[in-house]
mmCIF file of C-alpha atoms and ligand atoms in Angstrom:
data_model
loop_
_atom_site.group_PDB
_atom_site.id
_atom_site.type_symbol
_atom_site.label_atom_id
_atom_site.label_comp_id
_atom_site.label_asym_id
_atom_site.label_seq_id
_atom_site.Cartn_x
_atom_site.Cartn_y
_atom_site.Cartn_z
ATOM 1 C CA MET A 102 12.203 -6.540 -12.505
ATOM 2 C CA PRO A 103 9.042 -7.111 -10.468
ATOM 3 C CA THR A 104 6.327 -4.376 -10.502
ATOM 4 C CA ILE A 105 6.306 -2.825 -7.061
ATOM 5 C CA VAL A 106 3.164 -1.563 -5.526
ATOM 6 C CA THR A 107 3.256 0.126 -2.204
ATOM 7 C CA ILE A 108 0.517 0.782 0.364
ATOM 8 C CA ALA A 109 1.127 3.772 2.633
ATOM 9 C CA ALA A 110 -0.572 6.510 4.595
ATOM 10 C CA LYS A 111 0.440 8.884 7.261
ATOM 11 C CA LYS A 112 -2.500 7.963 9.398
ATOM 12 C CA GLY A 113 -2.753 4.577 11.098
ATOM 13 C CA GLY A 114 -5.765 2.140 10.912
ATOM 14 C CA VAL A 115 -6.947 3.265 7.495
ATOM 15 C CA GLY A 116 -6.948 -0.200 5.857
ATOM 16 C CA LYS A 117 -3.398 -0.505 4.576
ATOM 17 C CA THR A 118 -2.878 -4.065 5.659
ATOM 18 C CA THR A 119 -6.347 -5.178 4.589
ATOM 19 C CA THR A 120 -5.618 -3.625 1.192
ATOM 20 C CA ALA A 121 -2.132 -5.061 0.864
ATOM 21 C CA LEU A 122 -3.286 -8.601 1.498
ATOM 22 C CA HIS A 123 -6.216 -8.491 -0.887
ATOM 23 C CA LEU A 124 -4.289 -6.767 -3.558
ATOM 24 C CA ALA A 125 -1.607 -9.427 -3.245
ATOM 25 C CA GLN A 126 -4.409 -12.007 -3.521
ATOM 26 C CA TYR A 127 -5.714 -10.432 -6.704
ATOM 27 C CA LEU A 128 -2.237 -10.004 -8.296
ATOM 28 C CA GLY A 129 -1.184 -13.508 -7.127
ATOM 29 C CA ASN A 130 -3.847 -14.886 -9.506
ATOM 30 C CA ARG A 131 -2.171 -13.133 -12.353
ATOM 31 C CA GLY A 132 1.515 -13.754 -11.639
ATOM 32 C CA PRO A 133 3.892 -14.715 -8.907
ATOM 33 C CA THR A 134 3.412 -12.256 -6.011
ATOM 34 C CA LEU A 135 5.289 -11.545 -2.889
ATOM 35 C CA LEU A 136 3.787 -9.521 -0.107
ATOM 36 C CA LEU A 137 6.378 -7.657 2.035
ATOM 37 C CA ASP A 138 5.453 -6.718 5.569
ATOM 38 C CA ALA A 139 7.426 -3.581 6.509
ATOM 39 C CA ASP A 140 5.475 -3.148 9.828
ATOM 40 C CA GLU A 141 8.085 -5.424 11.568
ATOM 41 C CA GLU A 142 6.804 -4.591 15.044
ATOM 42 C CA LEU A 143 3.218 -5.487 14.694
ATOM 43 C CA ARG A 144 3.565 -7.991 11.874
ATOM 44 C CA SER A 145 -0.150 -7.497 11.089
ATOM 45 C CA ALA A 146 0.122 -8.735 7.551
ATOM 46 C CA MET A 147 2.297 -11.729 8.523
ATOM 47 C CA ASP A 148 -0.043 -12.687 11.292
ATOM 48 C CA TRP A 149 -3.011 -12.470 8.977
ATOM 49 C CA PHE A 150 -1.149 -14.547 6.371
ATOM 50 C CA GLU A 151 0.011 -17.165 8.722
ATOM 51 C CA GLY A 152 -3.114 -17.095 10.933
ATOM 52 C CA HIS A 153 -5.328 -20.073 10.043
ATOM 53 C CA ASP A 154 -3.982 -23.582 10.472
ATOM 54 C CA GLY A 155 -4.491 -25.396 7.224
ATOM 55 C CA TYR A 156 -5.815 -22.434 5.247
ATOM 56 C CA ARG A 157 -4.712 -22.853 1.694
ATOM 57 C CA GLY A 158 -6.500 -19.971 0.081
ATOM 58 C CA TRP A 159 -3.673 -17.465 -0.402
ATOM 59 C CA THR A 160 -2.311 -16.966 -3.947
ATOM 60 C CA PHE A 161 0.890 -15.220 -2.970
ATOM 61 C CA SER A 162 3.803 -15.594 -0.660
ATOM 62 C CA ALA A 163 4.705 -13.253 2.224
ATOM 63 C CA ALA A 164 7.779 -12.253 4.144
ATOM 64 C CA PRO A 165 8.867 -9.571 6.532
ATOM 65 C CA TYR A 166 10.494 -6.737 4.598
ATOM 66 C CA HIS A 167 13.928 -7.039 6.237
ATOM 67 C CA GLU A 168 14.290 -10.540 4.756
ATOM 68 C CA LEU A 169 14.331 -8.964 1.292
ATOM 69 C CA THR A 170 17.068 -6.600 2.319
ATOM 70 C CA GLN A 171 19.071 -9.569 3.601
ATOM 71 C CA ASN A 172 18.367 -11.744 0.599
ATOM 72 C CA GLU A 173 17.400 -10.030 -2.604
ATOM 73 C CA GLN A 174 16.907 -13.493 -4.323
ATOM 74 C CA LEU A 175 13.576 -13.607 -2.489
ATOM 75 C CA ALA A 176 12.156 -11.354 -5.210
ATOM 76 C CA ASP A 177 13.602 -13.524 -8.031
ATOM 77 C CA GLY A 178 10.925 -14.705 -10.373
ATOM 78 C CA MET A 179 8.186 -12.409 -8.902
ATOM 79 C CA THR A 180 5.983 -10.436 -11.183
ATOM 80 C CA TYR A 181 4.592 -8.264 -8.458
ATOM 81 C CA LEU A 182 5.860 -7.083 -5.013
ATOM 82 C CA VAL A 183 3.228 -5.572 -2.690
ATOM 83 C CA LEU A 184 4.709 -3.600 0.118
ATOM 84 C CA ASP A 185 2.570 -2.971 3.333
ATOM 85 C CA THR A 186 4.179 -0.120 5.212
ATOM 86 C CA ARG A 187 4.016 0.738 8.917
ATOM 87 C CA GLY A 188 2.343 3.974 8.547
ATOM 88 C CA GLY A 189 3.299 7.370 9.839
ATOM 89 C CA GLU A 190 6.252 7.692 7.501
ATOM 90 C CA ASP A 191 7.759 11.267 7.284
ATOM 91 C CA ARG A 192 7.573 13.455 4.242
ATOM 92 C CA GLU A 193 10.848 12.283 2.647
ATOM 93 C CA ALA A 194 10.058 8.681 3.285
ATOM 94 C CA LEU A 195 6.646 8.886 1.536
ATOM 95 C CA VAL A 196 8.235 10.612 -1.512
ATOM 96 C CA GLN A 197 10.941 7.929 -1.577
ATOM 97 C CA LEU A 198 8.437 5.147 -1.347
ATOM 98 C CA ALA A 199 6.488 6.609 -4.365
ATOM 99 C CA GLN A 200 9.791 6.993 -6.241
ATOM 100 C CA GLN A 201 10.740 3.332 -5.643
ATOM 101 C CA SER A 202 7.243 2.084 -6.692
ATOM 102 C CA ARG A 203 5.282 1.819 -9.910
ATOM 103 C CA LEU A 204 2.305 2.899 -7.904
ATOM 104 C CA LEU A 205 1.750 4.246 -4.378
ATOM 105 C CA ILE A 206 -1.695 3.484 -2.981
ATOM 106 C CA ILE A 207 -2.978 5.683 -0.119
ATOM 107 C CA PRO A 208 -6.006 4.196 1.673
ATOM 108 C CA CYS A 209 -8.365 6.541 3.505
ATOM 109 C CA LYS A 210 -11.441 6.157 5.523
ATOM 110 C CA PRO A 211 -14.265 8.663 4.877
ATOM 111 C CA GLU A 212 -14.209 10.353 8.202
ATOM 112 C CA GLY A 213 -12.648 13.596 9.455
ATOM 113 C CA VAL A 214 -9.539 12.451 11.157
ATOM 114 C CA SER A 215 -8.534 10.132 8.284
ATOM 115 C CA SER A 216 -9.152 12.967 5.711
ATOM 116 C CA LYS A 217 -6.811 15.219 7.695
ATOM 117 C CA GLY A 218 -4.184 12.440 7.706
ATOM 118 C CA LEU A 219 -4.721 12.165 3.900
ATOM 119 C CA ILE A 220 -3.833 15.847 3.423
ATOM 120 C CA ARG A 221 -0.689 15.343 5.356
ATOM 121 C CA THR A 222 0.196 12.352 3.237
ATOM 122 C CA LEU A 223 -0.522 14.124 -0.105
ATOM 123 C CA GLU A 224 1.220 17.413 0.646
ATOM 124 C CA PRO A 225 4.900 16.119 0.184
ATOM 125 C CA LEU A 226 3.888 14.058 -2.852
ATOM 126 C CA ILE A 227 2.296 17.088 -4.569
ATOM 127 C CA GLU A 228 5.239 19.408 -3.637
ATOM 128 C CA HIS A 229 7.709 16.934 -5.183
ATOM 129 C CA GLY A 230 5.616 16.484 -8.312
ATOM 130 C CA VAL A 231 4.952 12.812 -7.619
ATOM 131 C CA GLN A 232 2.302 11.532 -9.949
ATOM 132 C CA ASN A 233 2.190 7.756 -9.469
ATOM 133 C CA TYR A 234 -0.084 7.788 -6.431
ATOM 134 C CA ARG A 235 -3.841 7.104 -6.128
ATOM 135 C CA VAL A 236 -6.195 7.240 -3.096
ATOM 136 C CA LEU A 237 -8.408 4.255 -2.168
ATOM 137 C CA ILE A 238 -11.468 5.004 -0.089
ATOM 138 C CA THR A 239 -12.047 2.126 2.396
ATOM 139 C CA ASP A 240 -14.442 1.201 5.095
ATOM 140 C CA VAL A 241 -17.284 3.010 3.352
ATOM 141 C CA PRO A 242 -20.625 3.078 5.339
ATOM 142 C CA SER A 243 -23.622 1.793 3.326
ATOM 143 C CA ALA A 244 -26.448 4.069 2.136
ATOM 144 C CA PRO A 245 -28.059 6.340 3.219
ATOM 145 C CA SER A 246 -24.563 7.574 4.187
ATOM 146 C CA MET A 247 -23.024 9.577 1.377
ATOM 147 C CA ASP A 248 -19.615 9.884 3.080
ATOM 148 C CA GLY A 249 -17.684 7.700 0.556
ATOM 149 C CA LEU A 250 -19.034 9.423 -2.471
ATOM 150 C CA ASN A 251 -18.694 12.847 -0.835
ATOM 151 C CA LEU A 252 -14.907 12.210 -0.218
ATOM 152 C CA LYS A 253 -14.481 10.668 -3.680
ATOM 153 C CA TYR A 254 -15.965 13.754 -5.389
ATOM 154 C CA ALA A 255 -14.095 16.222 -3.049
ATOM 155 C CA LEU A 256 -10.832 14.617 -4.109
ATOM 156 C CA LYS A 257 -11.733 14.540 -7.797
ATOM 157 C CA GLU A 258 -12.643 18.275 -7.648
ATOM 158 C CA GLN A 259 -9.159 18.901 -6.255
ATOM 159 C CA GLY A 260 -7.529 16.903 -9.045
ATOM 160 C CA ILE A 261 -6.337 14.120 -6.716
ATOM 161 C CA PRO A 262 -6.285 10.748 -8.265
ATOM 162 C CA VAL A 263 -8.710 8.426 -6.700
ATOM 163 C CA PHE A 264 -9.827 4.809 -7.472
ATOM 164 C CA GLU A 265 -13.347 4.518 -8.809
ATOM 165 C CA THR A 266 -13.820 1.402 -6.566
ATOM 166 C CA MET A 267 -14.481 1.989 -2.917
ATOM 167 C CA ILE A 268 -14.224 -0.792 -0.353
ATOM 168 C CA ARG A 269 -17.485 -1.065 1.586
ATOM 169 C CA ARG A 270 -17.629 -1.494 5.334
ATOM 170 C CA ALA A 271 -18.241 -4.891 6.734
ATOM 171 C CA ALA A 272 -17.589 -6.893 9.819
ATOM 172 C CA ALA A 273 -16.146 -9.580 7.614
ATOM 173 C CA VAL A 274 -12.961 -7.657 7.302
ATOM 174 C CA GLY A 275 -12.200 -7.983 11.066
ATOM 175 C CA LYS A 276 -13.343 -11.613 11.063
ATOM 176 C CA ALA A 277 -11.085 -12.424 8.169
ATOM 177 C CA ALA A 278 -8.057 -10.926 10.034
ATOM 178 C CA ASP A 279 -8.934 -12.847 13.196
ATOM 179 C CA GLU A 280 -9.298 -16.140 11.234
ATOM 180 C CA GLY A 281 -6.331 -15.562 9.034
ATOM 181 C CA VAL A 282 -8.295 -16.077 5.794
ATOM 182 C CA ALA A 283 -9.078 -14.035 2.735
ATOM 183 C CA ILE A 284 -12.272 -11.889 3.288
ATOM 184 C CA ARG A 285 -14.171 -13.907 0.579
ATOM 185 C CA ASP A 286 -13.549 -17.033 2.592
ATOM 186 C CA VAL A 287 -15.164 -15.842 5.767
ATOM 187 C CA LYS A 288 -17.919 -18.399 6.419
ATOM 188 C CA GLY A 289 -21.436 -17.450 7.443
ATOM 189 C CA ASP A 290 -21.185 -13.761 6.527
ATOM 190 C CA ARG A 291 -23.076 -12.723 3.547
ATOM 191 C CA TYR A 292 -21.086 -9.534 2.989
ATOM 192 C CA ALA A 293 -17.830 -11.356 2.800
ATOM 193 C CA LYS A 294 -18.167 -12.135 -0.903
ATOM 194 C CA LEU A 295 -19.202 -8.467 -1.650
ATOM 195 C CA ILE A 296 -16.098 -7.037 0.043
ATOM 196 C CA GLY A 297 -14.009 -9.743 -1.866
ATOM 197 C CA MET A 298 -15.662 -8.316 -5.039
ATOM 198 C CA ASP A 299 -14.775 -4.747 -4.110
ATOM 199 C CA TYR A 300 -11.187 -5.912 -3.776
ATOM 200 C CA ASP A 301 -11.215 -7.608 -7.104
ATOM 201 C CA LEU A 302 -12.622 -4.501 -8.919
ATOM 202 C CA PHE A 303 -9.932 -2.440 -7.141
ATOM 203 C CA GLY A 304 -7.216 -4.997 -8.257
ATOM 204 C CA GLN A 305 -8.494 -4.638 -11.906
ATOM 205 C CA GLU A 306 -7.992 -0.850 -11.592
ATOM 206 C CA VAL A 307 -4.553 -1.313 -10.068
ATOM 207 C CA LEU A 308 -3.605 -3.466 -13.027
ATOM 208 C CA SER A 309 -4.809 -0.868 -15.392
ATOM 209 C CA HIS A 310 -2.538 1.614 -13.803
ATOM 210 C CA VAL A 311 0.689 -0.461 -13.623
ATOM 211 C CA GLN A 312 0.649 -2.049 -17.016
HETATM 212 N N1 LIG B 476 -13.813 -2.342 4.627
HETATM 213 C C1 LIG B 476 -13.702 -2.436 5.979
HETATM 214 N N2 LIG B 476 -14.822 -2.665 6.728
HETATM 215 C C2 LIG B 476 -14.719 -2.765 8.077
HETATM 216 N N3 LIG B 476 -13.682 -2.634 8.813
HETATM 217 C C3 LIG B 476 -12.458 -2.340 8.185
HETATM 218 C C4 LIG B 476 -12.492 -2.238 6.721
HETATM 219 N N4 LIG B 476 -11.249 -1.993 6.341
HETATM 220 C C5 LIG B 476 -10.403 -1.871 7.413
HETATM 221 N N5 LIG B 476 -11.237 -2.089 8.542
HETATM 222 C C6 LIG B 476 -10.878 -2.220 9.945
HETATM 223 O O1 LIG B 476 -10.003 -1.018 10.206
HETATM 224 C C7 LIG B 476 -9.022 -1.393 11.076
HETATM 225 C C8 LIG B 476 -7.661 -1.046 10.522
HETATM 226 O O2 LIG B 476 -7.431 -1.824 9.195
HETATM 227 P P1 LIG B 476 -5.971 -2.265 8.753
HETATM 228 O O3 LIG B 476 -5.280 -2.970 9.837
HETATM 229 O O4 LIG B 476 -6.112 -2.857 7.495
HETATM 230 O O5 LIG B 476 -5.375 -0.768 8.621
HETATM 231 P P2 LIG B 476 -3.785 -0.321 8.767
HETATM 232 O O6 LIG B 476 -3.816 1.032 8.023
HETATM 233 O O7 LIG B 476 -2.919 -1.375 8.150
HETATM 234 O O8 LIG B 476 -3.634 -0.156 10.267
HETATM 235 P P3 LIG B 476 -2.156 0.060 10.950
HETATM 236 O O9 LIG B 476 -1.857 1.619 10.763
HETATM 237 O O10 LIG B 476 -2.438 -0.313 12.378
HETATM 238 O O11 LIG B 476 -1.170 -0.782 10.294
HETATM 239 C C9 LIG B 476 -9.123 -3.013 11.322
HETATM 240 O O12 LIG B 476 -9.806 -3.192 12.587
HETATM 241 C C10 LIG B 476 -9.972 -3.440 10.147
HETATM 242 O O13 LIG B 476 -10.697 -4.522 10.457
HETATM 243 MG MG1 LIG B 477 -1.222 -2.306 8.978
#
């Protein structure tokens, strides 16, 4: 059975798709990995994956989620499945997603609205005694802003599991999505490699939690 890692959050635009692609990229270097795009209307992950003519940098394969429900053999031989969700799932759906996964990753940007969305995401998980989730802080503004660290320590103080690695803010993320390439392969942007490294460190942490 493949190890299933799901990326979900009640709030939209918090970095789910960016995280799903780059986690799949990291895991794809370690074992056969399939990224499933459950956001069938927007197809953001599929668009990014298919985006750039001739780009051969991806280390994983990708498919819309419904293709797996139609053909379970799609997951045959996979070591990892990474599920990019639509966002805005209701309480029961969030609990179910966690129960179906080895790890549920909840991205959150360090700004007020996202943090409120985070509380709404966490409530049903905590109520149901779900333990296999962890928050990833994304789009972290650079120093002198302390927003990322402040959120990390606030979560820790409340006993909420949070990844040590935070994903820094960089325009390379948007460029990578536009170009349909992995962030580290964005040309002419010196921050691209740094954000690629953030996602590698995060991938290492994910592995330590699913093994
Ligand atoms: N580290 C980052 N630095 C800069 N911008 C970022 C970063 N992470 C995400 N973003 C931007 O935030 C926006 C939302 O990112 P993304 O699409 O990954 O989130 P999402 O949670 O999947 O959104 P949706 O709810 O629409 O599916 C995008 O414009 C993306 O470029
Ligand atoms: Mg998305």
